[in-house]
PDB file of N, CA and C in Angstrom:
ATOM      1  N   UNK A  65     114.166  81.145  87.773  1.00  0.00           N
ATOM      2  CA  UNK A  65     113.415  81.583  86.610  1.00  0.00           C
ATOM      3  C   UNK A  65     112.992  83.032  86.803  1.00  0.00           C
ATOM      4  N   UNK A  66     113.428  83.923  85.930  1.00  0.00           N
ATOM      5  CA  UNK A  66     113.036  85.330  86.054  1.00  0.00           C
ATOM      6  C   UNK A  66     111.591  85.528  85.571  1.00  0.00           C
ATOM      7  N   UNK A  67     110.876  86.328  86.285  1.00  0.00           N
ATOM      8  CA  UNK A  67     109.490  86.634  85.946  1.00  0.00           C
ATOM      9  C   UNK A  67     109.379  88.108  85.591  1.00  0.00           C
ATOM     10  N   UNK A  68     108.567  88.392  84.594  1.00  0.00           N
ATOM     11  CA  UNK A  68     108.320  89.780  84.187  1.00  0.00           C
ATOM     12  C   UNK A  68     106.977  90.195  84.760  1.00  0.00           C
ATOM     13  N   UNK A  69     106.996  90.687  85.986  1.00  0.00           N
ATOM     14  CA  UNK A  69     105.755  91.076  86.646  1.00  0.00           C
ATOM     15  C   UNK A  69     105.245  92.400  86.099  1.00  0.00           C
ATOM     16  N   UNK A  70     103.935  92.512  85.901  1.00  0.00           N
ATOM     17  CA  UNK A  70     103.373  93.795  85.490  1.00  0.00           C
ATOM     18  C   UNK A  70     103.598  94.834  86.589  1.00  0.00           C
ATOM     19  N   UNK A  71     103.751  96.079  86.181  1.00  0.00           N
ATOM     20  CA  UNK A  71     104.018  97.155  87.141  1.00  0.00           C
ATOM     21  C   UNK A  71     102.930  97.264  88.208  1.00  0.00           C
ATOM     22  N   UNK A  72     101.659  97.112  87.799  1.00  0.00           N
ATOM     23  CA  UNK A  72     100.575  97.270  88.766  1.00  0.00           C
ATOM     24  C   UNK A  72     100.587  96.147  89.815  1.00  0.00           C
ATOM     25  N   UNK A  73     101.000  94.955  89.427  1.00  0.00           N
ATOM     26  CA  UNK A  73     101.091  93.846  90.370  1.00  0.00           C
ATOM     27  C   UNK A  73     102.242  94.073  91.356  1.00  0.00           C
ATOM     28  N   UNK A  74     103.371  94.492  90.851  1.00  0.00           N
ATOM     29  CA  UNK A  74     104.517  94.798  91.719  1.00  0.00           C
ATOM     30  C   UNK A  74     104.181  95.930  92.690  1.00  0.00           C
ATOM     31  N   UNK A  75     103.509  96.954  92.186  1.00  0.00           N
ATOM     32  CA  UNK A  75     103.150  98.086  93.041  1.00  0.00           C
ATOM     33  C   UNK A  75     102.149  97.663  94.111  1.00  0.00           C
ATOM     34  N   UNK A  76     101.218  96.817  93.760  1.00  0.00           N
ATOM     35  CA  UNK A  76     100.247  96.328  94.747  1.00  0.00           C
ATOM     36  C   UNK A  76     100.958  95.571  95.864  1.00  0.00           C
ATOM     37  N   UNK A  77     101.957  94.769  95.516  1.00  0.00           N
ATOM     38  CA  UNK A  77     102.702  94.037  96.550  1.00  0.00           C
ATOM     39  C   UNK A  77     103.511  95.000  97.412  1.00  0.00           C
ATOM     40  N   UNK A  78     104.098  96.009  96.805  1.00  0.00           N
ATOM     41  CA  UNK A  78     104.837  97.017  97.591  1.00  0.00           C
ATOM     42  C   UNK A  78     103.899  97.776  98.523  1.00  0.00           C
ATOM     43  N   UNK A  79     102.715  98.119  98.008  1.00  0.00           N
ATOM     44  CA  UNK A  79     101.729  98.811  98.839  1.00  0.00           C
ATOM     45  C   UNK A  79     101.280  97.930  99.999  1.00  0.00           C
ATOM     46  N   UNK A  80     101.164  96.623  99.737  1.00  0.00           N
ATOM     47  CA  UNK A  80     100.786  95.681 100.793  1.00  0.00           C
ATOM     48  C   UNK A  80     101.829  95.695 101.903  1.00  0.00           C
ATOM     49  N   UNK A  81     103.101  95.638 101.520  1.00  0.00           N
ATOM     50  CA  UNK A  81     104.171  95.675 102.524  1.00  0.00           C
ATOM     51  C   UNK A  81     104.142  96.988 103.313  1.00  0.00           C
ATOM     52  N   UNK A  82     103.902  98.090 102.636  1.00  0.00           N
ATOM     53  CA  UNK A  82     103.861  99.396 103.311  1.00  0.00           C
ATOM     54  C   UNK A  82     102.705  99.446 104.312  1.00  0.00           C
ATOM     55  N   UNK A  83     101.538  98.970 103.915  1.00  0.00           N
ATOM     56  CA  UNK A  83     100.384  98.964 104.811  1.00  0.00           C
ATOM     57  C   UNK A  83     100.636  98.045 106.005  1.00  0.00           C
ATOM     58  N   UNK A  84     101.276  96.921 105.754  1.00  0.00           N
ATOM     59  CA  UNK A  84     101.583  95.984 106.831  1.00  0.00           C
ATOM     60  C   UNK A  84     102.542  96.619 107.837  1.00  0.00           C
ATOM     61  N   UNK A  85     103.540  97.315 107.331  1.00  0.00           N
ATOM     62  CA  UNK A  85     104.497  98.010 108.216  1.00  0.00           C
ATOM     63  C   UNK A  85     103.782  99.067 109.057  1.00  0.00           C
ATOM     64  N   UNK A  86     102.878  99.813 108.425  1.00  0.00           N
ATOM     65  CA  UNK A  86     102.122 100.833 109.161  1.00  0.00           C
ATOM     66  C   UNK A  86     101.247 100.188 110.225  1.00  0.00           C
ATOM     67  N   UNK A  87     100.623  99.081 109.884  1.00  0.00           N
ATOM     68  CA  UNK A  87      99.767  98.378 110.841  1.00  0.00           C
ATOM     69  C   UNK A  87     100.579  97.906 112.047  1.00  0.00           C
ATOM     70  N   UNK A  88     101.790  97.473 111.812  1.00  0.00           N
ATOM     71  CA  UNK A  88     102.640  96.982 112.895  1.00  0.00           C
ATOM     72  C   UNK A  88     103.044  98.084 113.865  1.00  0.00           C
ATOM     73  N   UNK A  89     103.031  99.324 113.408  1.00  0.00           N
ATOM     74  CA  UNK A  89     103.506 100.419 114.254  1.00  0.00           C
ATOM     75  C   UNK A  89     102.410 101.347 114.764  1.00  0.00           C
ATOM     76  N   UNK A  90     101.189 101.206 114.263  1.00  0.00           N
ATOM     77  CA  UNK A  90     100.140 102.131 114.678  1.00  0.00           C
ATOM     78  C   UNK A  90      99.529 101.724 116.016  1.00  0.00           C
ATOM     79  N   UNK A  91      99.121 102.728 116.762  1.00  0.00           N
ATOM     80  CA  UNK A  91      98.445 102.478 118.039  1.00  0.00           C
ATOM     81  C   UNK A  91      97.039 103.051 118.022  1.00  0.00           C
ATOM     82  N   UNK A  92      96.634 103.600 116.898  1.00  0.00           N
ATOM     83  CA  UNK A  92      95.328 104.216 116.754  1.00  0.00           C
ATOM     84  C   UNK A  92      94.324 103.167 116.254  1.00  0.00           C
ATOM     85  N   UNK A  93      93.317 102.808 117.060  1.00  0.00           N
ATOM     86  CA  UNK A  93      92.363 101.765 116.658  1.00  0.00           C
ATOM     87  C   UNK A  93      91.631 102.056 115.340  1.00  0.00           C
ATOM     88  N   UNK A  94      91.274 103.298 115.090  1.00  0.00           N
ATOM     89  CA  UNK A  94      90.577 103.602 113.832  1.00  0.00           C
ATOM     90  C   UNK A  94      91.518 103.441 112.639  1.00  0.00           C
ATOM     91  N   UNK A  95      92.777 103.758 112.812  1.00  0.00           N
ATOM     92  CA  UNK A  95      93.766 103.564 111.750  1.00  0.00           C
ATOM     93  C   UNK A  95      94.014 102.080 111.516  1.00  0.00           C
ATOM     94  N   UNK A  96      93.959 101.299 112.583  1.00  0.00           N
ATOM     95  CA  UNK A  96      94.131  99.853 112.465  1.00  0.00           C
ATOM     96  C   UNK A  96      93.061  99.263 111.554  1.00  0.00           C
ATOM     97  N   UNK A  97      91.831  99.705 111.743  1.00  0.00           N
ATOM     98  CA  UNK A  97      90.730  99.216 110.908  1.00  0.00           C
ATOM     99  C   UNK A  97      90.949  99.570 109.449  1.00  0.00           C
ATOM    100  N   UNK A  98      91.346 100.791 109.182  1.00  0.00           N
ATOM    101  CA  UNK A  98      91.602 101.235 107.805  1.00  0.00           C
ATOM    102  C   UNK A  98      92.724 100.408 107.184  1.00  0.00           C
ATOM    103  N   UNK A  99      93.785 100.197 107.919  1.00  0.00           N
ATOM    104  CA  UNK A  99      94.923  99.436 107.393  1.00  0.00           C
ATOM    105  C   UNK A  99      94.568  97.975 107.156  1.00  0.00           C
ATOM    106  N   UNK A 100      93.786  97.381 108.021  1.00  0.00           N
ATOM    107  CA  UNK A 100      93.362  95.988 107.810  1.00  0.00           C
ATOM    108  C   UNK A 100      92.516  95.869 106.546  1.00  0.00           C
ATOM    109  N   UNK A 101      91.631  96.829 106.338  1.00  0.00           N
ATOM    110  CA  UNK A 101      90.821  96.822 105.111  1.00  0.00           C
ATOM    111  C   UNK A 101      91.692  97.034 103.880  1.00  0.00           C
ATOM    112  N   UNK A 102      92.679  97.880 104.001  1.00  0.00           N
ATOM    113  CA  UNK A 102      93.611  98.106 102.900  1.00  0.00           C
ATOM    114  C   UNK A 102      94.362  96.816 102.566  1.00  0.00           C
ATOM    115  N   UNK A 103      94.824  96.117 103.586  1.00  0.00           N
ATOM    116  CA  UNK A 103      95.525  94.847 103.367  1.00  0.00           C
ATOM    117  C   UNK A 103      94.611  93.825 102.693  1.00  0.00           C
ATOM    118  N   UNK A 104      93.366  93.764 103.105  1.00  0.00           N
ATOM    119  CA  UNK A 104      92.425  92.831 102.475  1.00  0.00           C
ATOM    120  C   UNK A 104      92.212  93.174 101.007  1.00  0.00           C
ATOM    121  N   UNK A 105      91.997  94.449 100.724  1.00  0.00           N
ATOM    122  CA  UNK A 105      91.774  94.890  99.345  1.00  0.00           C
ATOM    123  C   UNK A 105      92.992  94.589  98.477  1.00  0.00           C
ATOM    124  N   UNK A 106      94.183  94.880  98.983  1.00  0.00           N
ATOM    125  CA  UNK A 106      95.404  94.611  98.225  1.00  0.00           C
ATOM    126  C   UNK A 106      95.637  93.109  98.053  1.00  0.00           C
ATOM    127  N   UNK A 107      95.326  92.322  99.066  1.00  0.00           N
ATOM    128  CA  UNK A 107      95.478  90.871  98.961  1.00  0.00           C
ATOM    129  C   UNK A 107      94.612  90.317  97.839  1.00  0.00           C
ATOM    130  N   UNK A 108      93.387  90.801  97.758  1.00  0.00           N
ATOM    131  CA  UNK A 108      92.492  90.361  96.684  1.00  0.00           C
ATOM    132  C   UNK A 108      93.042  90.791  95.333  1.00  0.00           C
ATOM    133  N   UNK A 109      93.496  92.035  95.250  1.00  0.00           N
ATOM    134  CA  UNK A 109      94.043  92.540  93.983  1.00  0.00           C
ATOM    135  C   UNK A 109      95.246  91.699  93.533  1.00  0.00           C
ATOM    136  N   UNK A 110      96.101  91.344  94.473  1.00  0.00           N
ATOM    137  CA  UNK A 110      97.307  90.572  94.146  1.00  0.00           C
ATOM    138  C   UNK A 110      96.948  89.148  93.729  1.00  0.00           C
ATOM    139  N   UNK A 111      96.119  88.487  94.513  1.00  0.00           N
ATOM    140  CA  UNK A 111      95.836  87.071  94.240  1.00  0.00           C
ATOM    141  C   UNK A 111      94.940  86.844  93.033  1.00  0.00           C
ATOM    142  N   UNK A 112      94.152  87.840  92.655  1.00  0.00           N
ATOM    143  CA  UNK A 112      93.255  87.668  91.507  1.00  0.00           C
ATOM    144  C   UNK A 112      93.771  88.358  90.253  1.00  0.00           C
ATOM    145  N   UNK A 113      94.990  88.835  90.284  1.00  0.00           N
ATOM    146  CA  UNK A 113      95.550  89.531  89.123  1.00  0.00           C
ATOM    147  C   UNK A 113      95.613  88.583  87.924  1.00  0.00           C
ATOM    148  N   UNK A 114      95.246  89.057  86.742  1.00  0.00           N
ATOM    149  CA  UNK A 114      95.264  88.209  85.540  1.00  0.00           C
ATOM    150  C   UNK A 114      96.629  87.605  85.216  1.00  0.00           C
ATOM    151  N   UNK A 115      97.694  88.195  85.705  1.00  0.00           N
ATOM    152  CA  UNK A 115      99.036  87.686  85.429  1.00  0.00           C
ATOM    153  C   UNK A 115      99.172  86.213  85.822  1.00  0.00           C
ATOM    154  N   UNK A 116      98.538  85.812  86.926  1.00  0.00           N
ATOM    155  CA  UNK A 116      98.703  84.454  87.434  1.00  0.00           C
ATOM    156  C   UNK A 116      98.160  83.404  86.471  1.00  0.00           C
ATOM    157  N   UNK A 117      97.217  83.749  85.623  1.00  0.00           N
ATOM    158  CA  UNK A 117      96.691  82.772  84.665  1.00  0.00           C
ATOM    159  C   UNK A 117      97.679  82.491  83.542  1.00  0.00           C
ATOM    160  N   UNK A 118      98.658  83.362  83.354  1.00  0.00           N
ATOM    161  CA  UNK A 118      99.636  83.171  82.281  1.00  0.00           C
ATOM    162  C   UNK A 118     100.757  82.205  82.670  1.00  0.00           C
ATOM    163  N   UNK A 119     100.851  81.857  83.947  1.00  0.00           N
ATOM    164  CA  UNK A 119     101.915  80.952  84.416  1.00  0.00           C
ATOM    165  C   UNK A 119     101.362  79.933  85.412  1.00  0.00           C
ATOM    166  N   UNK A 120     100.304  79.198  85.079  1.00  0.00           N
ATOM    167  CA  UNK A 120      99.640  78.355  86.077  1.00  0.00           C
ATOM    168  C   UNK A 120     100.543  77.318  86.747  1.00  0.00           C
ATOM    169  N   UNK A 121     101.438  76.688  86.031  1.00  0.00           N
ATOM    170  CA  UNK A 121     102.262  75.655  86.664  1.00  0.00           C
ATOM    171  C   UNK A 121     103.399  76.230  87.505  1.00  0.00           C
ATOM    172  N   UNK A 122     103.697  77.498  87.327  1.00  0.00           N
ATOM    173  CA  UNK A 122     104.792  78.127  88.078  1.00  0.00           C
ATOM    174  C   UNK A 122     104.288  79.150  89.102  1.00  0.00           C
ATOM    175  N   UNK A 123     102.996  79.194  89.332  1.00  0.00           N
ATOM    176  CA  UNK A 123     102.420  80.229  90.192  1.00  0.00           C
ATOM    177  C   UNK A 123     103.029  80.281  91.595  1.00  0.00           C
ATOM    178  N   UNK A 124     103.181  79.166  92.319  1.00  0.00           N
ATOM    179  CA  UNK A 124     103.756  79.283  93.667  1.00  0.00           C
ATOM    180  C   UNK A 124     105.156  79.899  93.671  1.00  0.00           C
ATOM    181  N   UNK A 125     106.002  79.477  92.770  1.00  0.00           N
ATOM    182  CA  UNK A 125     107.356  80.049  92.698  1.00  0.00           C
ATOM    183  C   UNK A 125     107.299  81.512  92.284  1.00  0.00           C
ATOM    184  N   UNK A 126     106.417  81.828  91.371  1.00  0.00           N
ATOM    185  CA  UNK A 126     106.289  83.216  90.915  1.00  0.00           C
ATOM    186  C   UNK A 126     105.773  84.115  92.030  1.00  0.00           C
ATOM    187  N   UNK A 127     104.850  83.612  92.842  1.00  0.00           N
ATOM    188  CA  UNK A 127     104.333  84.416  93.960  1.00  0.00           C
ATOM    189  C   UNK A 127     105.456  84.735  94.954  1.00  0.00           C
ATOM    190  N   UNK A 128     106.312  83.770  95.199  1.00  0.00           N
ATOM    191  CA  UNK A 128     107.439  84.024  96.092  1.00  0.00           C
ATOM    192  C   UNK A 128     108.422  85.004  95.465  1.00  0.00           C
ATOM    193  N   UNK A 129     108.642  84.882  94.170  1.00  0.00           N
ATOM    194  CA  UNK A 129     109.538  85.808  93.473  1.00  0.00           C
ATOM    195  C   UNK A 129     108.965  87.224  93.511  1.00  0.00           C
ATOM    196  N   UNK A 130     107.649  87.350  93.366  1.00  0.00           N
ATOM    197  CA  UNK A 130     107.014  88.670  93.450  1.00  0.00           C
ATOM    198  C   UNK A 130     107.259  89.286  94.820  1.00  0.00           C
ATOM    199  N   UNK A 131     107.052  88.512  95.857  1.00  0.00           N
ATOM    200  CA  UNK A 131     107.257  89.021  97.212  1.00  0.00           C
ATOM    201  C   UNK A 131     108.702  89.450  97.422  1.00  0.00           C
ATOM    202  N   UNK A 132     109.627  88.631  96.949  1.00  0.00           N
ATOM    203  CA  UNK A 132     111.042  88.963  97.117  1.00  0.00           C
ATOM    204  C   UNK A 132     111.403  90.228  96.335  1.00  0.00           C
ATOM    205  N   UNK A 133     110.944  90.313  95.096  1.00  0.00           N
ATOM    206  CA  UNK A 133     111.266  91.478  94.264  1.00  0.00           C
ATOM    207  C   UNK A 133     110.644  92.749  94.831  1.00  0.00           C
ATOM    208  N   UNK A 134     109.426  92.656  95.330  1.00  0.00           N
ATOM    209  CA  UNK A 134     108.766  93.837  95.900  1.00  0.00           C
ATOM    210  C   UNK A 134     109.409  94.265  97.205  1.00  0.00           C
ATOM    211  N   UNK A 135     110.018  93.353  97.906  1.00  0.00           N
ATOM    212  CA  UNK A 135     110.634  93.646  99.200  1.00  0.00           C
ATOM    213  C   UNK A 135     111.989  94.337  99.052  1.00  0.00           C
ATOM    214  N   UNK A 136     112.652  94.159  97.904  1.00  0.00           N
ATOM    215  CA  UNK A 136     113.979  94.740  97.701  1.00  0.00           C
ATOM    216  C   UNK A 136     113.939  96.255  97.868  1.00  0.00           C
ATOM    217  N   UNK A 137     114.939  96.799  98.530  1.00  0.00           N
ATOM    218  CA  UNK A 137     115.025  98.258  98.626  1.00  0.00           C
ATOM    219  C   UNK A 137     115.149  98.883  97.239  1.00  0.00           C
ATOM    220  N   UNK A 138     114.668 100.087  97.112  1.00  0.00           N
ATOM    221  CA  UNK A 138     114.648 100.807  95.837  1.00  0.00           C
ATOM    222  C   UNK A 138     115.999 100.804  95.137  1.00  0.00           C
ATOM    223  N   UNK A 139     117.072 101.015  95.868  1.00  0.00           N
ATOM    224  CA  UNK A 139     118.397 101.109  95.252  1.00  0.00           C
ATOM    225  C   UNK A 139     118.904  99.772  94.720  1.00  0.00           C
ATOM    226  N   UNK A 140     118.343  98.649  95.167  1.00  0.00           N
ATOM    227  CA  UNK A 140     118.794  97.343  94.686  1.00  0.00           C
ATOM    228  C   UNK A 140     118.054  96.885  93.431  1.00  0.00           C
ATOM    229  N   UNK A 141     116.995  97.579  93.059  1.00  0.00           N
ATOM    230  CA  UNK A 141     116.247  97.196  91.866  1.00  0.00           C
ATOM    231  C   UNK A 141     117.014  97.594  90.631  1.00  0.00           C
ATOM    232  N   UNK A 142     116.679  96.917  89.537  1.00  0.00           N
ATOM    233  CA  UNK A 142     117.304  97.268  88.264  1.00  0.00           C
ATOM    234  C   UNK A 142     116.931  98.702  87.911  1.00  0.00           C
ATOM    235  N   UNK A 143     117.828  99.446  87.259  1.00  0.00           N
ATOM    236  CA  UNK A 143     117.559 100.854  86.941  1.00  0.00           C
ATOM    237  C   UNK A 143     116.255 101.064  86.167  1.00  0.00           C
ATOM    238  N   UNK A 144     115.936 100.198  85.201  1.00  0.00           N
ATOM    239  CA  UNK A 144     114.710 100.392  84.429  1.00  0.00           C
ATOM    240  C   UNK A 144     113.475 100.111  85.272  1.00  0.00           C
ATOM    241  N   UNK A 145     113.608  99.287  86.311  1.00  0.00           N
ATOM    242  CA  UNK A 145     112.493  98.967  87.175  1.00  0.00           C
ATOM    243  C   UNK A 145     112.309 100.039  88.239  1.00  0.00           C
ATOM    244  N   UNK A 146     113.374 100.580  88.762  1.00  0.00           N
ATOM    245  CA  UNK A 146     113.305 101.554  89.847  1.00  0.00           C
ATOM    246  C   UNK A 146     112.602 102.835  89.401  1.00  0.00           C
ATOM    247  N   UNK A 147     112.652 103.152  88.139  1.00  0.00           N
ATOM    248  CA  UNK A 147     112.009 104.368  87.663  1.00  0.00           C
ATOM    249  C   UNK A 147     110.522 104.229  87.476  1.00  0.00           C
ATOM    250  N   UNK A 148     109.991 103.013  87.523  1.00  0.00           N
ATOM    251  CA  UNK A 148     108.551 102.827  87.297  1.00  0.00           C
ATOM    252  C   UNK A 148     107.729 102.936  88.532  1.00  0.00           C
TER     253      UNK A 148
END
């Protein structure tokens, strides 16, 4: 089932992945704290996004689809999506 995720929700998931990658590679303790807080803030933004109320019975599948779509490299996204 294809989902039409709002741009801000997709971007939040992409930002979450980027922060997670940075956290995995940083050795600076103060940066670790900042990145952990960033991950928490983004997690809240993603899980409480109003989009989820529009698909209550499909939410678990949609959450996985969001993660998969956000994880795709830029060149694999649809042309209209990659420009956003």
